[in-house]
XYZ file of N, CA and C in Angstrom:
501
model
N 19.652 26.171 13.513
C 18.206 26.359 13.616
C 17.515 25.784 12.391
N 16.320 25.229 12.546
C 15.600 24.659 11.410
C 15.220 25.715 10.389
N 15.184 25.312 9.139
C 14.744 26.190 8.067
C 13.281 25.892 7.792
N 12.552 26.897 7.313
C 11.180 26.606 6.945
C 11.003 26.641 5.446
N 12.068 26.393 4.729
C 11.966 26.266 3.283
C 11.117 25.046 2.978
N 10.180 25.187 2.055
C 9.286 24.067 1.721
C 10.064 22.873 1.205
N 11.153 23.116 0.512
C 11.906 22.007 -0.055
C 12.751 21.299 0.983
N 13.008 21.966 2.091
C 13.852 21.354 3.109
C 15.320 21.392 2.728
N 15.680 22.104 1.675
C 17.045 22.154 1.192
C 17.886 23.023 2.124
N 18.982 22.456 2.578
C 19.855 23.187 3.494
C 20.775 24.135 2.742
N 21.049 23.819 1.486
C 21.933 24.656 0.694
C 23.268 24.868 1.369
N 23.847 26.020 1.129
C 25.160 26.332 1.679
C 25.072 26.832 3.113
N 23.847 27.083 3.601
C 23.709 27.650 4.941
C 23.957 26.629 6.035
N 23.775 25.351 5.714
C 23.971 24.317 6.715
C 22.827 24.198 7.694
N 21.707 24.894 7.424
C 20.555 24.819 8.306
C 19.904 23.440 8.206
N 19.330 23.004 9.298
C 18.633 21.722 9.323
C 17.215 21.915 8.804
N 16.762 21.050 7.897
C 15.385 21.169 7.407
C 14.386 20.979 8.538
N 13.180 21.583 8.411
C 12.172 21.508 9.468
C 11.710 20.087 9.728
N 11.863 19.201 8.773
C 11.372 17.837 8.962
C 12.359 16.937 9.684
N 13.542 17.442 10.022
C 14.499 16.675 10.824
C 14.454 17.227 12.242
N 14.144 16.362 13.192
C 14.122 16.762 14.596
C 15.500 16.487 15.177
N 16.291 17.541 15.274
C 17.674 17.400 15.715
C 17.753 16.846 17.126
N 16.880 17.332 18.005
C 16.958 16.899 19.396
C 16.627 15.413 19.567
N 15.821 14.854 18.665
C 15.464 13.443 18.751
C 16.209 12.598 17.723
N 16.963 13.259 16.854
C 17.764 12.587 15.836
C 16.925 11.653 14.961
N 15.766 12.137 14.528
C 14.959 11.362 13.594
C 14.204 12.295 12.652
N 13.583 11.702 11.647
C 12.869 12.456 10.626
C 11.389 12.530 10.998
N 10.807 13.721 10.896
C 9.378 13.910 11.121
C 8.667 13.678 9.792
N 8.073 12.494 9.637
C 7.458 12.110 8.375
C 6.216 12.919 8.040
N 5.699 13.676 8.995
C 4.543 14.514 8.701
C 4.952 15.804 8.001
N 6.246 16.091 7.996
C 6.709 17.352 7.409
C 7.675 17.178 6.245
N 8.153 15.974 5.994
C 9.124 15.763 4.933
C 8.477 16.066 3.571
N 9.176 16.766 2.700
C 8.624 17.077 1.370
C 8.439 15.806 0.534
N 7.394 15.790 -0.257
C 7.077 14.612 -1.068
C 7.841 14.537 -2.389
N 8.195 15.660 -2.966
C 8.701 15.696 -4.341
C 9.789 14.678 -4.650
N 10.877 14.699 -3.894
C 11.990 13.788 -4.179
C 11.591 12.331 -3.964
N 10.785 12.081 -2.939
C 10.344 10.715 -2.658
C 9.483 10.192 -3.803
N 8.607 11.035 -4.338
C 7.762 10.613 -5.454
C 8.604 10.280 -6.681
N 9.597 11.088 -6.954
C 10.483 10.819 -8.097
C 11.239 9.507 -7.908
N 11.708 9.261 -6.693
C 12.441 8.013 -6.419
C 11.535 6.793 -6.530
N 10.259 6.951 -6.182
C 9.316 5.832 -6.272
C 9.078 5.422 -7.722
N 9.302 6.321 -8.640
C 9.127 6.027 -10.064
C 10.402 5.518 -10.719
N 11.487 5.476 -9.965
C 12.790 5.081 -10.507
C 12.791 3.624 -10.948
N 13.609 3.340 -11.936
C 13.766 1.947 -12.376
C 14.719 1.191 -11.454
N 15.569 1.908 -10.731
C 16.487 1.283 -9.784
C 15.686 0.718 -8.612
N 15.840 -0.577 -8.366
C 15.030 -1.252 -7.350
C 15.283 -0.718 -5.947
N 16.528 -0.415 -5.605
C 16.829 0.083 -4.260
C 16.167 1.445 -4.031
N 16.271 2.326 -5.013
C 15.616 3.639 -4.889
C 14.113 3.469 -4.716
N 13.534 2.593 -5.536
C 12.105 2.325 -5.468
C 11.713 1.811 -4.075
N 12.426 0.800 -3.576
C 12.109 0.219 -2.273
C 12.231 1.248 -1.158
N 13.295 2.043 -1.201
C 13.484 3.073 -0.178
C 12.342 4.090 -0.211
N 11.967 4.515 -1.412
C 10.904 5.507 -1.554
C 9.562 4.955 -1.074
N 9.261 3.711 -1.415
C 8.005 3.110 -0.963
C 8.005 3.004 0.559
N 9.137 2.680 1.150
C 9.233 2.626 2.607
C 8.972 3.982 3.247
N 9.512 5.038 2.659
C 9.273 6.389 3.180
C 7.802 6.758 3.012
N 7.220 6.448 1.850
C 5.803 6.741 1.620
C 4.916 5.976 2.611
N 5.258 4.722 2.880
C 4.512 3.935 3.869
C 4.584 4.629 5.232
N 5.779 5.062 5.610
C 5.948 5.757 6.887
C 5.176 7.061 6.937
N 5.211 7.810 5.849
C 4.468 9.072 5.784
C 2.969 8.817 5.948
N 2.479 7.817 5.229
C 1.056 7.501 5.280
C 0.672 7.046 6.682
N 1.477 6.202 7.293
C 1.204 5.721 8.648
C 1.231 6.876 9.642
N 2.052 7.891 9.366
C 2.145 9.066 10.241
C 0.999 10.048 10.013
N 0.090 9.710 9.084
C -1.083 10.553 8.889
C -1.128 11.328 7.586
N -0.166 11.114 6.719
C -0.154 11.841 5.442
C -0.947 11.067 4.397
N -2.222 11.387 4.300
C -3.120 10.675 3.388
C -2.636 10.747 1.941
N -2.018 11.856 1.570
C -1.551 12.010 0.191
C -0.508 10.961 -0.188
N 0.251 10.474 0.788
C 1.236 9.421 0.511
C 0.528 8.112 0.166
N -0.546 7.788 0.876
C -1.328 6.596 0.565
C -1.985 6.689 -0.797
N -2.493 7.857 -1.107
C -3.114 8.068 -2.418
C -2.067 7.902 -3.518
N -0.866 8.419 -3.298
C 0.187 8.237 -4.287
C 0.550 6.760 -4.439
N 0.590 6.020 -3.338
C 0.893 4.584 -3.419
C -0.134 3.849 -4.281
N -1.405 4.207 -4.152
C -2.433 3.585 -4.993
C -2.173 3.924 -6.465
N -1.850 5.176 -6.744
C -1.522 5.572 -8.117
C -0.287 4.852 -8.637
N 0.691 4.686 -7.776
C 1.914 3.973 -8.149
C 1.601 2.512 -8.459
N 0.701 1.925 -7.697
C 0.280 0.551 -7.950
C -0.383 0.449 -9.327
N -1.236 1.398 -9.650
C -1.894 1.404 -10.957
C -0.887 1.576 -12.095
N 0.212 2.221 -11.803
C 1.249 2.529 -12.802
C 2.274 1.404 -12.968
N 2.218 0.373 -12.144
C 3.297 -0.616 -12.076
C 3.197 -1.786 -13.047
N 2.333 -1.725 -14.010
C 2.185 -2.788 -15.009
C 2.141 -4.155 -14.329
N 2.805 -5.140 -14.898
C 2.788 -6.486 -14.325
C 4.103 -6.831 -13.637
N 4.724 -5.850 -13.013
C 5.920 -6.097 -12.225
C 5.442 -6.542 -10.846
N 5.291 -7.863 -10.679
C 4.651 -8.407 -9.485
C 5.409 -8.091 -8.203
N 6.733 -8.067 -8.247
C 7.498 -7.767 -7.025
C 7.258 -6.332 -6.579
N 7.230 -5.403 -7.524
C 6.937 -4.015 -7.172
C 5.516 -3.890 -6.646
N 4.610 -4.542 -7.304
C 3.208 -4.481 -6.883
C 3.053 -5.022 -5.455
N 3.718 -6.119 -5.166
C 3.646 -6.701 -3.820
C 4.167 -5.704 -2.793
N 5.287 -5.076 -3.076
C 5.870 -4.116 -2.132
C 4.914 -2.942 -1.890
N 4.264 -2.474 -2.940
C 3.334 -1.349 -2.798
C 2.108 -1.767 -1.987
N 1.551 -2.934 -2.293
C 0.377 -3.410 -1.545
C 0.726 -3.561 -0.071
N 1.886 -4.112 0.225
C 2.303 -4.227 1.626
C 2.378 -2.858 2.294
N 2.802 -1.851 1.548
C 2.893 -0.491 2.097
C 1.516 0.104 2.366
N 0.477 -0.441 1.745
C -0.887 0.061 1.947
C -1.593 -0.591 3.144
N -0.926 -1.451 3.849
C -1.531 -2.207 4.958
C -2.237 -1.303 5.977
N -1.709 -0.126 6.227
C -2.295 0.758 7.245
C -3.082 1.916 6.632
N -3.372 1.847 5.345
C -4.150 2.892 4.675
C -5.609 2.467 4.657
N -6.266 2.644 5.775
C -7.614 2.128 5.988
C -8.654 3.124 5.486
N -8.831 3.150 4.168
C -9.844 4.014 3.567
C -10.711 3.178 2.635
N -11.919 3.649 2.406
C -12.808 2.954 1.472
C -12.205 2.936 0.064
N -11.536 4.011 -0.318
C -10.916 4.069 -1.637
C -9.836 3.024 -1.817
N -9.033 2.824 -0.798
C -7.982 1.808 -0.853
C -8.599 0.418 -0.951
N -9.608 0.158 -0.136
C -10.281 -1.144 -0.175
C -10.874 -1.375 -1.562
N -11.557 -0.374 -2.102
C -12.179 -0.515 -3.424
C -11.133 -0.808 -4.496
N -9.984 -0.130 -4.419
C -8.938 -0.353 -5.419
C -8.385 -1.773 -5.312
N -8.116 -2.222 -4.100
C -7.555 -3.563 -3.920
C -8.550 -4.649 -4.318
N -9.826 -4.449 -4.024
C -10.840 -5.415 -4.452
C -10.924 -5.432 -5.981
N -10.840 -4.261 -6.596
C -10.843 -4.201 -8.064
C -9.638 -4.951 -8.636
N -8.512 -4.899 -7.945
C -7.330 -5.654 -8.376
C -7.600 -7.158 -8.306
N -8.268 -7.606 -7.248
C -8.606 -9.029 -7.140
C -9.469 -9.461 -8.323
N -10.358 -8.588 -8.741
C -11.239 -8.904 -9.866
C -10.508 -8.801 -11.210
N -9.572 -7.883 -11.311
C -8.891 -7.611 -12.587
C -7.815 -8.634 -12.917
N -7.020 -9.005 -11.926
C -5.837 -9.833 -12.166
C -6.224 -11.309 -12.146
N -5.899 -11.987 -13.210
C -6.151 -13.423 -13.292
C -5.089 -14.160 -12.476
N -5.533 -15.139 -11.726
C -4.611 -15.908 -10.901
C -3.838 -16.896 -11.762
N -2.525 -16.798 -11.667
C -1.640 -17.755 -12.327
C -0.369 -17.829 -11.492
N 0.573 -18.608 -11.948
C 1.791 -18.792 -11.158
C 2.509 -17.470 -10.898
N 2.513 -16.572 -11.873
C 3.220 -15.301 -11.727
C 2.499 -14.341 -10.772
N 1.180 -14.346 -10.787
C 0.418 -13.351 -10.013
C -0.071 -13.850 -8.655
N 0.081 -15.105 -8.358
C -0.510 -15.701 -7.153
C -0.047 -15.022 -5.861
N 1.244 -14.774 -5.736
C 1.749 -14.110 -4.502
C 1.181 -12.710 -4.356
N 1.035 -12.021 -5.480
C 0.459 -10.680 -5.473
C -0.977 -10.728 -4.948
N -1.772 -11.641 -5.472
C -3.160 -11.766 -5.032
C -3.240 -12.176 -3.567
N -2.353 -13.050 -3.143
C -2.310 -13.467 -1.734
C -1.956 -12.283 -0.838
N -1.057 -11.431 -1.293
C -0.683 -10.238 -0.524
C -1.879 -9.297 -0.390
N -2.618 -9.116 -1.483
C -3.815 -8.268 -1.428
C -4.795 -8.827 -0.401
N -5.030 -10.131 -0.434
C -5.945 -10.742 0.533
C -5.478 -10.501 1.966
N -4.196 -10.642 2.205
C -3.658 -10.426 3.544
C -3.843 -8.996 4.019
N -3.619 -8.042 3.125
C -3.781 -6.628 3.487
C -5.250 -6.319 3.749
N -6.136 -6.804 2.878
C -7.564 -6.564 3.092
C -8.055 -7.228 4.375
N -7.566 -8.426 4.672
C -7.968 -9.127 5.896
C -7.493 -8.380 7.136
N -6.406 -7.641 7.033
C -5.847 -6.886 8.149
C -6.675 -5.624 8.438
N -7.338 -5.111 7.415
C -8.083 -3.861 7.557
C -9.324 -4.052 8.420
N -9.861 -2.967 8.956
C -11.044 -3.063 9.821
C -12.226 -3.726 9.092
N -12.898 -4.661 9.752
C -14.025 -5.367 9.125
C -15.122 -4.442 8.599
N -15.330 -3.313 9.248
C -16.373 -2.396 8.771
C -16.068 -1.841 7.371
N -14.812 -1.881 6.967
C -14.442 -1.451 5.616
C -14.462 -2.597 4.608
N -14.292 -3.827 5.076
C -14.075 -4.931 4.138
C -15.151 -6.016 4.136
N -15.941 -6.112 5.182
C -16.897 -7.226 5.296
C -17.818 -7.329 4.078
N -18.444 -6.241 3.687
C -19.380 -6.296 2.554
C -18.659 -6.667 1.258
N -17.420 -6.239 1.132
C -16.644 -6.588 -0.067
C -16.350 -8.087 -0.092
N -15.951 -8.641 1.046
C -15.676 -10.077 1.098
C -16.945 -10.898 0.894
N -18.082 -10.419 1.386
C -19.350 -11.113 1.140
C -19.635 -11.181 -0.359
N -19.455 -10.061 -1.040
C -19.694 -10.027 -2.492
C -18.697 -10.914 -3.237
N -17.446 -10.884 -2.826
C -16.430 -11.719 -3.471
C -16.730 -13.207 -3.272
N -17.176 -13.567 -2.081
C -17.455 -14.974 -1.775
C -18.613 -15.513 -2.614
N -19.477 -14.635 -3.075
C -20.618 -15.056 -3.901
C -20.365 -14.922 -5.388
N -19.261 -14.335 -5.769
C -18.956 -14.073 -7.180
C -18.456 -15.344 -7.860
N -19.246 -15.872 -8.781
C -18.925 -17.124 -9.475
C -17.802 -16.974 -10.499
N -17.312 -15.765 -10.715
C -16.154 -15.575 -11.604
C -14.869 -16.073 -10.952
N -14.901 -16.181 -9.620
C -13.738 -16.686 -8.893
C -13.838 -18.197 -8.772
N -12.695 -18.832 -8.684
C -12.660 -20.280 -8.508
C -13.224 -20.647 -7.133
N -13.555 -21.907 -6.987
C -14.032 -22.417 -5.704
C -12.993 -22.138 -4.609
N -11.711 -22.340 -4.924
C -10.641 -22.121 -3.928
C -10.584 -20.662 -3.476
N -10.721 -19.737 -4.431
C -10.679 -18.318 -4.060
C -11.900 -17.949 -3.223
N -13.067 -18.419 -3.613
C -14.270 -18.113 -2.833
C -14.145 -18.688 -1.420
N -13.516 -19.842 -1.296
C -13.289 -20.435 0.033
C -12.355 -19.546 0.860
N -11.341 -18.955 0.219
C -10.445 -18.029 0.934
C -11.223 -16.824 1.452
N -12.106 -16.278 0.610
C -12.920 -15.138 1.034
C -13.803 -15.532 2.220
N -14.396 -16.703 2.145
C -15.252 -17.181 3.233
C -14.460 -17.399 4.519
N -13.240 -17.895 4.403
C -12.389 -18.075 5.591
C -12.065 -16.735 6.246
N -11.815 -15.727 5.433
C -11.542 -14.390 5.980
C -12.790 -13.866 6.693
N -13.961 -14.075 6.086
C -15.209 -13.658 6.728
C -15.412 -14.385 8.055
N -15.109 -15.674 8.073
C -15.225 -16.443 9.311
C -14.291 -15.881 10.380
N -13.049 -15.583 9.991
C -12.089 -15.016 10.938
C -12.578 -13.681 11.481
N -13.239 -12.885 10.634
C -13.780 -11.600 11.092
C -14.846 -11.813 12.154
N -15.650 -12.847 11.982
C -16.765 -13.082 12.911
C -16.298 -13.667 14.239
N -15.106 -14.245 14.256
C -14.608 -14.834 15.509
C -13.674 -13.890 16.265
N -13.331 -12.778 15.667
C -12.453 -11.803 16.355
C -13.210 -10.909 17.281
């Protein structure tokens, strides 16, 4: 029988945690405890980090807003580790909130484009372009007019706006 321990720890009893659906043989991401996943997301080991970000992405997609909020915090905490940053931004693809959009747009403004950061910035653009236009259109309009960006970047913003208008 499932346990209702908040930690989901089976201990010596052998009980199944409430977040594992035995009859369907899968994990219920709406009920899995966050603590261990959050610790793993901060790990220096890349495999642990990737696994934890994948679980957080799944939790957020399943409706756990706190997982998306943690991913944004993790992104802010990731210094200039571009591969980690890319993985986190990709995990935010389905976190359609104004706060997420604002954070990602701030990243576009903060990070200077160079050979090391280019893929990261491209990933941010892809995630923002995927989000609902009602959340991103005004941001892309402002970005397209911002002379701090290169002509090429402003053209990318304009192309995304064009794609929004033809969908």
